[in-house]
Coordinates of C-alpha atoms in Angstrom, one line a residue:
M1 CA -10.7 47.3 9.9
K2 CA -15.0 47.8 9.7
T3 CA -18.0 46.0 10.4
V4 CA -20.1 46.4 6.9
S5 CA -22.9 44.0 7.8
E6 CA -23.0 40.6 10.0
N7 CA -25.9 38.5 9.4
R8 CA -26.8 35.2 10.9
C9 CA -26.3 32.6 8.7
Y10 CA -26.7 29.0 8.8
G11 CA -25.7 29.2 12.2
G12 CA -22.6 30.9 12.2
T13 CA -21.9 34.8 10.7
Q14 CA -21.9 36.5 7.0
G15 CA -20.3 39.5 7.9
V16 CA -19.0 41.9 5.4
Y17 CA -16.2 44.2 5.6
S18 CA -13.6 46.8 5.1
H19 CA -10.3 48.0 5.1
A20 CA -7.2 50.0 4.3
S21 CA -5.4 48.2 1.7
T22 CA -1.4 49.0 1.2
A23 CA -1.2 46.7 -1.4
T24 CA -4.2 48.3 -3.5
G25 CA -3.9 51.3 -1.8
G26 CA -7.1 52.0 -1.5
E27 CA -10.2 50.7 0.8
M28 CA -11.2 47.0 -0.1
T29 CA -14.4 45.5 0.7
F30 CA -14.6 41.0 1.7
G31 CA -17.0 38.9 2.7
L32 CA -16.3 36.6 5.4
F33 CA -18.7 33.4 6.1
L34 CA -18.0 32.0 9.9
P35 CA -19.2 29.0 10.9
E36 CA -20.9 28.3 14.2
E37 CA -17.3 26.3 15.0
A38 CA -15.6 29.4 14.8
Q39 CA -17.2 30.5 18.2
L40 CA -15.1 27.7 20.4
G41 CA -11.8 28.1 17.8
E42 CA -10.0 28.4 14.6
V43 CA -11.7 26.6 11.8
P44 CA -10.4 26.1 8.0
V45 CA -10.7 28.3 5.1
L46 CA -12.0 28.0 1.8
W47 CA -11.3 31.1 -0.6
Y48 CA -13.8 32.0 -3.5
L49 CA -12.4 34.0 -6.2
S50 CA -15.2 35.9 -8.6
G51 CA -14.9 36.3 -11.9
L52 CA -15.4 39.2 -14.2
T53 CA -17.6 41.7 -13.6
C54 CA -17.7 40.5 -10.0
T55 CA -17.6 42.4 -6.6
H56 CA -17.1 40.7 -3.0
E57 CA -21.1 40.2 -3.1
N58 CA -21.8 38.3 -6.2
A59 CA -21.1 35.1 -4.5
M60 CA -21.6 35.2 -1.5
T61 CA -25.4 36.0 -2.5
K62 CA -25.6 33.4 -5.1
A63 CA -23.3 30.6 -5.1
G64 CA -25.2 28.7 -1.8
A65 CA -21.9 27.9 -0.3
Q66 CA -22.6 29.1 3.0
G67 CA -24.7 26.4 4.1
W68 CA -22.4 23.6 2.9
C69 CA -19.3 25.3 4.4
A70 CA -21.7 25.3 7.9
E71 CA -22.0 21.7 7.5
Q72 CA -18.4 21.2 6.8
G73 CA -17.7 23.9 9.9
I74 CA -15.1 26.0 7.1
A75 CA -15.3 29.6 6.6
L76 CA -15.4 31.3 3.5
V77 CA -13.9 33.9 2.4
F78 CA -15.4 36.5 -0.6
P79 CA -12.8 38.6 -1.8
D80 CA -13.5 41.5 -4.4
T81 CA -11.9 41.4 -7.7
S82 CA -9.9 44.7 -8.5
P83 CA -8.8 47.6 -6.3
R84 CA -12.4 50.0 -6.4
G85 CA -12.1 54.3 -5.9
D86 CA -12.0 57.2 -8.4
D87 CA -8.5 57.5 -8.0
V88 CA -8.3 53.9 -9.9
A89 CA -8.1 53.6 -13.5
D90 CA -10.1 52.3 -15.3
D91 CA -11.5 50.9 -18.3
E92 CA -14.7 51.1 -20.8
A93 CA -14.4 47.6 -21.8
Y94 CA -15.7 44.9 -18.9
D95 CA -12.6 43.0 -19.0
L96 CA -10.1 45.3 -18.2
G97 CA -10.0 47.7 -15.2
K98 CA -12.2 47.6 -12.3
G99 CA -14.0 44.2 -11.6
A100 CA -11.4 42.8 -13.6
G101 CA -8.0 42.5 -11.7
F102 CA -7.0 39.2 -13.1
Y103 CA -5.5 38.2 -9.4
V104 CA -1.7 39.7 -10.8
N105 CA 0.2 42.5 -9.3
A106 CA 0.7 45.5 -12.6
T107 CA 3.9 46.6 -13.5
Q108 CA 2.0 49.1 -16.5
D109 CA 0.7 52.5 -16.3
P110 CA -2.2 53.2 -15.7
W111 CA -2.7 50.6 -13.6
K112 CA 0.6 49.6 -11.9
P113 CA -0.2 51.9 -8.9
H114 CA -3.3 49.8 -7.9
F115 CA -3.8 46.4 -8.9
K116 CA -2.0 44.1 -7.1
M117 CA -4.4 41.5 -6.2
W118 CA -1.7 38.9 -6.6
D119 CA -0.4 40.7 -3.5
Y120 CA -3.5 41.3 -1.9
I121 CA -5.1 37.9 -2.6
C122 CA -1.2 36.1 -1.2
D123 CA -0.2 38.6 1.3
E124 CA -2.3 40.9 2.5
L125 CA -5.6 39.1 3.4
P126 CA -5.0 36.5 4.9
A127 CA -2.3 38.6 7.6
L128 CA -5.8 40.5 8.0
L129 CA -8.2 37.4 8.7
G130 CA -5.3 35.4 10.9
A131 CA -4.9 38.6 13.1
E132 CA -9.1 39.6 13.5
F133 CA -10.8 36.1 12.9
A134 CA -10.8 32.7 14.4
V135 CA -9.5 31.0 11.1
D136 CA -7.1 28.5 10.9
L137 CA -4.2 29.4 8.0
E138 CA -2.7 26.5 8.1
R139 CA -5.5 25.0 6.7
Q140 CA -6.4 26.4 3.7
S141 CA -8.3 25.3 0.5
I142 CA -8.8 27.7 -2.9
T143 CA -11.7 27.7 -5.8
G144 CA -13.1 30.3 -8.0
H145 CA -15.2 30.9 -11.3
S146 CA -13.7 31.7 -14.5
M147 CA -11.3 34.9 -14.0
G148 CA -11.4 33.6 -10.7
G149 CA -10.8 30.1 -11.3
H150 CA -7.5 31.2 -13.3
G151 CA -6.6 33.0 -10.0
A152 CA -7.4 30.0 -7.6
L153 CA -5.3 27.9 -10.0
T154 CA -2.4 30.3 -10.5
I155 CA -1.8 31.2 -6.8
A156 CA -2.2 27.9 -5.3
M157 CA 0.9 26.4 -8.0
A158 CA 2.5 29.5 -7.0
N159 CA 2.6 28.4 -3.4
P160 CA 3.0 25.4 -2.9
G161 CA 2.2 23.7 0.6
R162 CA -0.2 26.5 1.1
F163 CA -3.4 25.0 0.0
K164 CA -4.8 21.3 0.6
S165 CA -6.9 21.7 -2.2
V166 CA -7.7 23.7 -5.4
S167 CA -11.0 23.6 -7.3
A168 CA -12.6 25.8 -10.5
F169 CA -15.6 26.1 -12.0
A170 CA -15.2 27.1 -16.0
P171 CA -12.1 28.6 -15.1
I172 CA -10.2 30.9 -17.6
A173 CA -7.6 27.9 -18.3
N174 CA -4.7 29.3 -21.1
P175 CA -5.2 32.9 -21.1
T176 CA -2.1 33.3 -23.1
K177 CA -3.4 32.4 -26.2
S178 CA -7.1 33.6 -25.4
D179 CA -8.6 36.8 -26.0
W180 CA -9.4 36.6 -22.0
G181 CA -5.9 36.8 -20.8
R182 CA -3.6 38.4 -24.1
K183 CA -5.5 42.0 -23.7
Q184 CA -5.4 41.9 -20.2
L185 CA -1.7 40.5 -19.3
G186 CA -0.7 42.8 -22.2
A187 CA -2.1 45.5 -20.5
Y188 CA -0.8 44.5 -17.1
L189 CA 2.0 43.1 -17.6
G190 CA 3.1 44.5 -20.6
A191 CA 4.6 43.4 -24.2
D192 CA 7.1 40.9 -22.9
E193 CA 5.7 37.4 -22.8
S194 CA 7.6 35.4 -20.6
T195 CA 6.1 37.5 -17.9
W196 CA 2.4 36.1 -17.9
A197 CA 3.3 32.2 -18.1
K198 CA 2.8 32.5 -14.3
H199 CA -1.0 33.3 -14.8
D200 CA -1.8 30.6 -17.1
A201 CA -2.8 27.8 -15.1
S202 CA -2.5 25.3 -18.6
L203 CA 1.4 26.3 -18.6
Q204 CA 1.7 26.1 -14.6
M205 CA 0.0 22.8 -14.8
R206 CA 2.6 21.4 -17.1
D207 CA 5.5 23.2 -15.5
V208 CA 5.0 22.9 -11.9
G209 CA 1.8 20.9 -11.0
F210 CA 0.1 21.4 -8.0
D211 CA 0.8 19.2 -4.5
G212 CA -2.5 18.1 -3.5
P213 CA -5.6 17.1 -5.6
V214 CA -7.5 19.1 -8.0
L215 CA -11.2 19.5 -9.2
I216 CA -12.7 21.3 -12.2
D217 CA -15.6 21.6 -13.4
Q218 CA -16.8 23.1 -16.7
G219 CA -20.6 23.5 -18.6
S220 CA -20.6 22.2 -21.6
A221 CA -22.8 24.8 -23.1
D222 CA -20.9 27.5 -21.8
Q223 CA -21.1 30.4 -23.9
F224 CA -17.4 31.6 -23.5
L225 CA -15.9 27.7 -24.5
Q226 CA -13.2 29.2 -27.2
L227 CA -12.6 32.0 -24.5
L228 CA -11.6 29.3 -21.5
K229 CA -9.9 26.8 -23.4
P230 CA -10.8 24.3 -21.0
E231 CA -9.0 21.4 -23.5
T232 CA -5.9 22.5 -22.7
L233 CA -5.8 22.3 -19.0
A234 CA -7.3 18.4 -19.0
E235 CA -4.5 17.7 -21.4
A236 CA -1.9 19.3 -19.1
M237 CA -3.3 17.7 -16.5
A238 CA -3.0 14.5 -18.5
A239 CA 0.7 15.1 -19.1
R240 CA 1.2 16.2 -15.5
R241 CA -0.4 13.2 -14.5
Q242 CA -1.8 15.4 -11.9
E243 CA -4.2 14.1 -9.1
G244 CA -7.3 15.0 -9.7
L245 CA -10.7 15.3 -11.7
F246 CA -11.9 17.1 -14.7
R247 CA -15.3 17.2 -15.3
M248 CA -17.4 18.3 -18.2
Q249 CA -21.1 19.1 -17.3
K250 CA -23.5 18.5 -19.8
G251 CA -25.8 21.1 -20.5
Y252 CA -24.6 24.0 -18.1
D253 CA -23.7 27.5 -19.0
H254 CA -21.1 29.6 -17.3
S255 CA -24.2 30.9 -14.6
Y256 CA -24.5 31.1 -11.3
F257 CA -26.9 28.3 -11.6
F258 CA -23.8 25.9 -13.0
M259 CA -21.9 26.9 -9.9
S260 CA -24.9 26.8 -7.0
S261 CA -25.5 23.1 -9.5
F262 CA -22.2 21.6 -8.3
M263 CA -21.0 24.1 -5.3
E264 CA -21.6 21.2 -2.7
D265 CA -19.4 19.0 -4.0
H266 CA -16.7 21.4 -4.3
V267 CA -16.8 22.4 -0.7
T268 CA -17.2 18.9 0.0
F269 CA -14.1 18.4 -1.8
A270 CA -12.2 20.6 -0.1
A271 CA -13.1 20.1 3.4
E272 CA -11.8 16.1 2.5
A273 CA -8.6 17.9 2.1
L274 CA -8.7 20.1 5.1
Y275 CA -9.8 17.6 7.5
A276 CA -7.4 15.1 6.1

């Protein structure tokens, strides 16, 4: 593992690190905020999964989360959204290829050699964090935005007992029925739509739900509402009798202004579960 940068931040440290990844077959970069308490012992972990076109850096510099995590004594992880490198397959469209890994393990060419973001987030990066940093992997929560909200929800529901809570900002809620999903799941996973269901938060909510609290924030003025399909997730949560809260925030769009406005709520929500 290489240290790219480390900066003093809210009494703790905001670091950026890179490492050779077995899952993606190349060099991966991630951000990690460690609060001051990490100097004394292990601290709980909140994962933040970013959306389309993002790297580890977008939320790290725009979401305003570190200050709230410092107040709660929580580490905050910012993974990348896809593999990178000259030998990694890409597409001219912004919503496929680099920056658009969709948190799946690709089974189709040309994506399958590198696009293993499910394994990277679920297995490889947690193991690295546990080995290298003062984090308590027995106390994890997860959140994310848009494509990252999709990833947070599907990963949380597929790994019962791992995360104390899950939350999302404007998640891609029903990708098997959306152009933000059908295109990508078809490309990465192939034409057999039975393999897609694991990566649809609305379908998984109806089928298995989450074994903890859920918080969803969606802006009413989001320019991508037709692609996100939040109503399907809200209906699935109600049908499942899922412990949680779905909030439609009047006038907010899909931007980081929306996320930063409600970040305190999401960090506090995670902290309540992590320290319960």
